[in-house]
mmCIF file of C-alpha atoms and ligand atoms in Angstrom:
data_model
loop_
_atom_site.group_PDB
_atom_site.id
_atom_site.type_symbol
_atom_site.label_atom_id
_atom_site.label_comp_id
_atom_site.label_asym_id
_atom_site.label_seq_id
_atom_site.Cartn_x
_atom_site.Cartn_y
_atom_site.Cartn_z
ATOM 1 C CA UNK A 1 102.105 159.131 139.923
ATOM 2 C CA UNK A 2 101.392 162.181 141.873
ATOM 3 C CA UNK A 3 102.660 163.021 145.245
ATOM 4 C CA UNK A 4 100.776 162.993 148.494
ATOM 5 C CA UNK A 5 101.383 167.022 148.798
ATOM 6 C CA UNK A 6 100.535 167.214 144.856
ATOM 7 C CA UNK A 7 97.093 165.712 145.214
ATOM 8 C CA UNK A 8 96.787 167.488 148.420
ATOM 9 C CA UNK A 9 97.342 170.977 146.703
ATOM 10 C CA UNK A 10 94.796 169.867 143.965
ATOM 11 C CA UNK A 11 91.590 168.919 145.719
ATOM 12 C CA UNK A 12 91.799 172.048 148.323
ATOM 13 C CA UNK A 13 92.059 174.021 145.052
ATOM 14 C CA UNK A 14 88.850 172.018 143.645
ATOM 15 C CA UNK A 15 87.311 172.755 146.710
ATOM 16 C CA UNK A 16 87.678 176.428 146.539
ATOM 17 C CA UNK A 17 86.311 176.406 142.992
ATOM 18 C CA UNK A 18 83.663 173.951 144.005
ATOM 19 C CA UNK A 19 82.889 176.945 146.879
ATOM 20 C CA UNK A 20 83.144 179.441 144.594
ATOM 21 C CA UNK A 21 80.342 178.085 141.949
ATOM 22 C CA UNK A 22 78.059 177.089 144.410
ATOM 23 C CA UNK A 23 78.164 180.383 146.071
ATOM 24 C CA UNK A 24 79.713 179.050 149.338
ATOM 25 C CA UNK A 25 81.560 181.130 151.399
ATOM 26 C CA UNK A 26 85.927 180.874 151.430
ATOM 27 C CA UNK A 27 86.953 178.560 153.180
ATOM 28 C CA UNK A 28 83.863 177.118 154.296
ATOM 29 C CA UNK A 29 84.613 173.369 153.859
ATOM 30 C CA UNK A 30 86.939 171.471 156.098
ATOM 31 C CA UNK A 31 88.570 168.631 153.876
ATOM 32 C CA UNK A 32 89.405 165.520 156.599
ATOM 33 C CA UNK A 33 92.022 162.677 154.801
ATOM 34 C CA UNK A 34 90.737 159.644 155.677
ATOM 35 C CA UNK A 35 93.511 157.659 155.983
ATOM 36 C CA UNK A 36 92.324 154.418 156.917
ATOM 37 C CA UNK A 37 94.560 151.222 155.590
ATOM 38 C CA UNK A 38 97.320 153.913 154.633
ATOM 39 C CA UNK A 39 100.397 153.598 156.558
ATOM 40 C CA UNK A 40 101.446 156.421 158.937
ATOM 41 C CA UNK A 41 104.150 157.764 156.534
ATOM 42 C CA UNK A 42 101.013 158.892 154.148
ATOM 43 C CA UNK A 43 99.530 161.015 156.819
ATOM 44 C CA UNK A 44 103.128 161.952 158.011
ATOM 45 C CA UNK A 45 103.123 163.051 154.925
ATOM 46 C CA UNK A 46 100.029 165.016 154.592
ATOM 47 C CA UNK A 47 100.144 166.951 158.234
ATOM 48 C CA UNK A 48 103.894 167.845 156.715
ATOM 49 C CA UNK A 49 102.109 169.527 153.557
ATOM 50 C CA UNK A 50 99.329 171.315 155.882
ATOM 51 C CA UNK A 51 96.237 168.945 156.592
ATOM 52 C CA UNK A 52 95.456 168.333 161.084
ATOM 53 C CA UNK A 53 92.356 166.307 160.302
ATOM 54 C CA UNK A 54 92.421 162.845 159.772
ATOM 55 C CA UNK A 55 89.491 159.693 159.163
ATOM 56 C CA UNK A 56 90.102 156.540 160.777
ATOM 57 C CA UNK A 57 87.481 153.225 160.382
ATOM 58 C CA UNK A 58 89.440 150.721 162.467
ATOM 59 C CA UNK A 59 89.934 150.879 165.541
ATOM 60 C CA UNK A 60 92.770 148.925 166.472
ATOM 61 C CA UNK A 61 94.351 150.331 163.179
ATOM 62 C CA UNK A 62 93.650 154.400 164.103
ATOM 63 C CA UNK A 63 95.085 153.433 167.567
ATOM 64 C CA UNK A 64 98.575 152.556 166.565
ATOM 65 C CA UNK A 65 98.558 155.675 164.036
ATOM 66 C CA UNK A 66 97.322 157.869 167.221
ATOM 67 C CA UNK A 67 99.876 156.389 169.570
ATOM 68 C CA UNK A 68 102.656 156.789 166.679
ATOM 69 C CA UNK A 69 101.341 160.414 165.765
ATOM 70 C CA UNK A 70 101.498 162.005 169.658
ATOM 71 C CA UNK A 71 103.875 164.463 168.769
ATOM 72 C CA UNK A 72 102.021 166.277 165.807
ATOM 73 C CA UNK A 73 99.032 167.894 166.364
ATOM 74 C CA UNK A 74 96.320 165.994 165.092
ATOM 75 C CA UNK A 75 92.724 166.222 165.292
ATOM 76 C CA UNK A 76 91.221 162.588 164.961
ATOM 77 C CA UNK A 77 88.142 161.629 163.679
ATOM 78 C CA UNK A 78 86.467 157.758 163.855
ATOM 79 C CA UNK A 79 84.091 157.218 160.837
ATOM 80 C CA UNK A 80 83.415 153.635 161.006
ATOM 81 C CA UNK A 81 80.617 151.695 162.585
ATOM 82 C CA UNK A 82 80.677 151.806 166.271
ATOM 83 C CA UNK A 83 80.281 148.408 167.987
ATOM 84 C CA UNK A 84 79.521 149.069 171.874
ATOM 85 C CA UNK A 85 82.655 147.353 172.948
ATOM 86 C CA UNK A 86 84.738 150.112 171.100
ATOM 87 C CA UNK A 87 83.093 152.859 172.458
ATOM 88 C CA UNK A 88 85.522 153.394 175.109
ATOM 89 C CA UNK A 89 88.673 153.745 173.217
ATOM 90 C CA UNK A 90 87.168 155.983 171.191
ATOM 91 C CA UNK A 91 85.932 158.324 173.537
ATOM 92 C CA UNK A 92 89.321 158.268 174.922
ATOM 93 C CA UNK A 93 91.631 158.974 171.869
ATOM 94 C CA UNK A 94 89.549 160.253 169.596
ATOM 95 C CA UNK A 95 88.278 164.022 168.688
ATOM 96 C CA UNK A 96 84.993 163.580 167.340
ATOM 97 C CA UNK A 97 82.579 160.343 165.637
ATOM 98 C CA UNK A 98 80.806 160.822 162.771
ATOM 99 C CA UNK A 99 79.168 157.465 163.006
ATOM 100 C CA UNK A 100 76.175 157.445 166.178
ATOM 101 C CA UNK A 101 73.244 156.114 164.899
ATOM 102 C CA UNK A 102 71.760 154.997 168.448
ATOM 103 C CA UNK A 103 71.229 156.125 171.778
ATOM 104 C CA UNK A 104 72.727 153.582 173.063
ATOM 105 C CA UNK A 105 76.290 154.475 171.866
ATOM 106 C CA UNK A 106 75.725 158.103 172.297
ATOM 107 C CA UNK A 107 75.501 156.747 175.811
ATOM 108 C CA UNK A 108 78.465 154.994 176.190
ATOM 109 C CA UNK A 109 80.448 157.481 174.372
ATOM 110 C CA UNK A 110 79.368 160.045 176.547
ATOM 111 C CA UNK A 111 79.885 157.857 180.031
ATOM 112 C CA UNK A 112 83.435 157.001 178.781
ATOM 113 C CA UNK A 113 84.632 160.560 177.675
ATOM 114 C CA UNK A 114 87.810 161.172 180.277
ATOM 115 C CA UNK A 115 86.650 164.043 182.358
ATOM 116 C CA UNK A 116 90.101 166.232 181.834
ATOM 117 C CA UNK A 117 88.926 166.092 177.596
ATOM 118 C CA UNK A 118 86.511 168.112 176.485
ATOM 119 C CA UNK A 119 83.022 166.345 175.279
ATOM 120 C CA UNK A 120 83.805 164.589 172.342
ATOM 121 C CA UNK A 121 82.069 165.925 169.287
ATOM 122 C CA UNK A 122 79.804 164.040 167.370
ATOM 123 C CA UNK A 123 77.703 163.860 164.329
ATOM 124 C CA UNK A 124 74.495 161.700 164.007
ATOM 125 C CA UNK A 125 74.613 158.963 161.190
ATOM 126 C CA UNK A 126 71.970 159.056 159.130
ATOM 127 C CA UNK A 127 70.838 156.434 156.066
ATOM 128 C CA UNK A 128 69.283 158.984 153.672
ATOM 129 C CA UNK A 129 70.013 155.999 150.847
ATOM 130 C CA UNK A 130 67.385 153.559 152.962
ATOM 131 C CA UNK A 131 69.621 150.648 152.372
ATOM 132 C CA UNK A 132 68.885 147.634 154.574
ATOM 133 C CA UNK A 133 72.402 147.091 154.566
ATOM 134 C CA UNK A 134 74.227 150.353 155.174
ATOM 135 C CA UNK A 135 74.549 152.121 158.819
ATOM 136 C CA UNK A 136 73.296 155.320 159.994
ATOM 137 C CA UNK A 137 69.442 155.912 161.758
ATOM 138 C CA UNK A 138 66.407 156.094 159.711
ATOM 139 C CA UNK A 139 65.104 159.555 159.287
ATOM 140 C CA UNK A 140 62.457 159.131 160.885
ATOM 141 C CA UNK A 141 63.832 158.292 164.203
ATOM 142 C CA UNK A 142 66.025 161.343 163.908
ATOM 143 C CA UNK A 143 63.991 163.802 166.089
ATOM 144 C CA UNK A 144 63.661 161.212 168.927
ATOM 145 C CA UNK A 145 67.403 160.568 168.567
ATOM 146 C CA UNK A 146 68.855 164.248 169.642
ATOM 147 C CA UNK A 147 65.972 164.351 172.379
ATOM 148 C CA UNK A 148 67.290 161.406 173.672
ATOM 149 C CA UNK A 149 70.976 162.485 173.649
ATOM 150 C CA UNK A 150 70.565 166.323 174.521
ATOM 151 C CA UNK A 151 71.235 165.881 178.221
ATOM 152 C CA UNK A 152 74.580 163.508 177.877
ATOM 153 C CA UNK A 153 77.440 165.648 179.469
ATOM 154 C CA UNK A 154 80.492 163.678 177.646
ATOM 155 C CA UNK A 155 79.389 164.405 174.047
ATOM 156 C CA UNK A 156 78.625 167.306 172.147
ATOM 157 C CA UNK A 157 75.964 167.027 169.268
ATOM 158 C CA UNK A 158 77.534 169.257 166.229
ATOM 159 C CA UNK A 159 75.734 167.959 163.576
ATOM 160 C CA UNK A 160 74.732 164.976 160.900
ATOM 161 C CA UNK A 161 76.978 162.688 158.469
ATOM 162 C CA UNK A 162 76.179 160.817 155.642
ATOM 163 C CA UNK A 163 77.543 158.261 153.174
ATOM 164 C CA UNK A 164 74.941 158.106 150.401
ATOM 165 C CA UNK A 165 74.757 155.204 148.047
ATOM 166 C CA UNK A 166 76.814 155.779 144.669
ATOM 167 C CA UNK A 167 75.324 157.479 142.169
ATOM 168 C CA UNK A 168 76.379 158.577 138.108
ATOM 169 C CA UNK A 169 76.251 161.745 137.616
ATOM 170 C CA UNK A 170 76.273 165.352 139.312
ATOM 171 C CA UNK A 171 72.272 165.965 139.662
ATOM 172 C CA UNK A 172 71.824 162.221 140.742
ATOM 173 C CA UNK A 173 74.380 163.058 143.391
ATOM 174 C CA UNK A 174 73.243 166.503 144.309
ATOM 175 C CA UNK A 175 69.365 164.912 145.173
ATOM 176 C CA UNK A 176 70.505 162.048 147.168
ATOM 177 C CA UNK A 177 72.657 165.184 149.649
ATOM 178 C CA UNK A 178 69.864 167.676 149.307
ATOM 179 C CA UNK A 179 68.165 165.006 151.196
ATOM 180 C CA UNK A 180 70.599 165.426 154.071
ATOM 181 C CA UNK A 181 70.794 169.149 153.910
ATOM 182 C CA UNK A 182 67.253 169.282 154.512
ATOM 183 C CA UNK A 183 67.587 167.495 157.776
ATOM 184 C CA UNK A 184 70.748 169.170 158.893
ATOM 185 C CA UNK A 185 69.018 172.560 158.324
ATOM 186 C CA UNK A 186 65.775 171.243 160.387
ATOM 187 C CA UNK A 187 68.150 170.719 163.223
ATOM 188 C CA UNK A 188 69.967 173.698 163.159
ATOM 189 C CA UNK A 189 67.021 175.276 163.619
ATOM 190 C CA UNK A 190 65.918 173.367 167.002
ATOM 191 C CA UNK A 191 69.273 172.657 168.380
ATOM 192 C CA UNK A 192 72.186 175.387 169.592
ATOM 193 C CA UNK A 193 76.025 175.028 168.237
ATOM 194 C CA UNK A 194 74.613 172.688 165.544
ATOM 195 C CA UNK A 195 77.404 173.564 162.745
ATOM 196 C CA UNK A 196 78.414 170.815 160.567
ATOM 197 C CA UNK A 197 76.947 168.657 158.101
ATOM 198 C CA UNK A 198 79.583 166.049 157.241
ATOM 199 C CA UNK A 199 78.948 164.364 153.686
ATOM 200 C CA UNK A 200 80.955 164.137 150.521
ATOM 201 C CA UNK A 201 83.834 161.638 149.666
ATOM 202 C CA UNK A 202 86.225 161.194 146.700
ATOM 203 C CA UNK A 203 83.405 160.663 144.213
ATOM 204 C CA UNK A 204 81.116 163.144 145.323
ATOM 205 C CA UNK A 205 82.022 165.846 146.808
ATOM 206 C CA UNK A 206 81.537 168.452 144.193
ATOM 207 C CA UNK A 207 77.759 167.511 144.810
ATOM 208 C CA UNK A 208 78.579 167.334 148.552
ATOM 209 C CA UNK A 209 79.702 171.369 148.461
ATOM 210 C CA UNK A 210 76.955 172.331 146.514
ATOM 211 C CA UNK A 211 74.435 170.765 148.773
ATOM 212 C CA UNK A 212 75.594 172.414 151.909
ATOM 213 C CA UNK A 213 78.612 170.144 152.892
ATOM 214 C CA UNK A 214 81.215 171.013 155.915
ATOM 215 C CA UNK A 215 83.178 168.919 155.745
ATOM 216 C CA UNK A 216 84.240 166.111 153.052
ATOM 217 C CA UNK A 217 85.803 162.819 153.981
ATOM 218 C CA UNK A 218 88.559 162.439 151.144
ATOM 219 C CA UNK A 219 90.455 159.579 151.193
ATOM 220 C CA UNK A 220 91.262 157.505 147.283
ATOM 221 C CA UNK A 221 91.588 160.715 146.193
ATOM 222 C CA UNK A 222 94.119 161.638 148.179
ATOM 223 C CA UNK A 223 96.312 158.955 149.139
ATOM 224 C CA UNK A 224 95.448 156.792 146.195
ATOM 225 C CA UNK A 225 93.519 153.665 146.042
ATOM 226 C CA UNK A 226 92.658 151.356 148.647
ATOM 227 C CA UNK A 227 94.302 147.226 148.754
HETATM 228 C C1 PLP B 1 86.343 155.272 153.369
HETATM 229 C C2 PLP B 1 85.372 156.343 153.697
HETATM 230 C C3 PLP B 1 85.442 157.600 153.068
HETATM 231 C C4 PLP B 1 86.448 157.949 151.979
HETATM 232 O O1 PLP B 1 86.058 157.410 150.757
HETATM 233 P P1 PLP B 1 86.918 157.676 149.424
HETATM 234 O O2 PLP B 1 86.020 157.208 148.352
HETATM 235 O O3 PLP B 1 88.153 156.866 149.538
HETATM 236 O O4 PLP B 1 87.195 159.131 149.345
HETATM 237 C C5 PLP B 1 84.532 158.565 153.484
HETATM 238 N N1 PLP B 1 83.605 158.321 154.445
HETATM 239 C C6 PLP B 1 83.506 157.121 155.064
HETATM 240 C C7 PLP B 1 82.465 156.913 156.104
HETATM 241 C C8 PLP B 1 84.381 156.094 154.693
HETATM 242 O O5 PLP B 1 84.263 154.901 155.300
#
């Protein structure tokens, strides 16, 4: 079995093909190791061999890891669906949320952002799959969305994530992010410091970087399968 640092070294060099081919720039793509269920040695492991960024889903789970972690410098990320009575630890410990798909945790995110951090960065949520059953806001009630948020002091809106549906197969892939790209690059036009479009995991994120992606949320791939 490969090492932590081994698999590391071999999806940052996919990546930079992956950039390469689609005729992204260098070093355009931020890889963040989502590390959720793996213990803390695993991203002890991976900040050792380069990688600051890290996924969490649970909450009570990225909180021990965050209180453990205090003496590297980390940036966290939550990725998991936000329930309203979580909001406040997360705007507390956390970096950024890739997972807002309502005002009204946009709202309590930005009321419970300590003032001596600054806003916490976020990325709107968005179902591009149209699953009943999945997270993320309807396209359709995107537009309404950022107006809604714009004026909230404790956040800052820097762009839109995605976890599509799985699908076989590069083009199959590519169509269900071109969807998102579409919307991020709708935004970007309408909205200032608008900058990354988070989509892409372990089985997709060669579609991911050709469709625009900033950042990919790796984590099987990296740290091995999930219990
Ligand atoms: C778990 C998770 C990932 C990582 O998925 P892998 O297939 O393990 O790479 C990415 N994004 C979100 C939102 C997740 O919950």
């Amino acid at each position: 079995m490969k090492s932590i640092v081994e698999r590391l070294t071999i999806i940052k060099e996919e990546m930079h093909e992956f950039e390469s081919r689609y005729g992204r720039e260098p070093d355009s793509v931020k890889l963040l190791a989502v590390s959720k269920t793996k213990p803390l040695a695993a991203i002890q492991a991976a900040h050792a061999a380069g990688q600051r960024d890290f996924g969490e889903n649970y909450l009570q789970e990225a909180l021990e890891k965050i209180e453990n972690t205090q003496d590297l410098p980390l940036i966290w990320h939550f990725i998991g669906p936000v329930q309203s009575n979580k909001t406040k630890q997360i705007a507390s410990h956390f970096d950024w949320c890739h997972s807002v798909d309502r005002l009204k945790i946009a709202q309590r995110l930005s009321d419970a952002r300590p003032e001596h951090l600054p806003p916490l960065n976020i990325c709107i949520q968005v179902n591009i799959s149209g699953e009943a059953s999945k997270s993320g806001i309807d396209p359709d009630g995107l537009d309404a969305l950022v107006a809604d948020i714009s004026g909230l002091k404790g956040i800052a809106l820097r762009g839109l994530m995605a976890l599509p549906q799985p699908e076989e197969g590069l083009a199959s892939q590519r169509a269900a992010c071109h969807a998102l790209l579409e919307l991020f690059d709708k935004l970007r036009g309408i909205v200032p410091g608008i900058d990354t479009l988070s989509m892409g995991t372990s089985a997709d994120f060669e579609a991911a970087i050709a469709e625009g992606s900033t950042l990919v949320r790796v984590g099987t791939a990296l740290f091995g399968p999930r219990e």
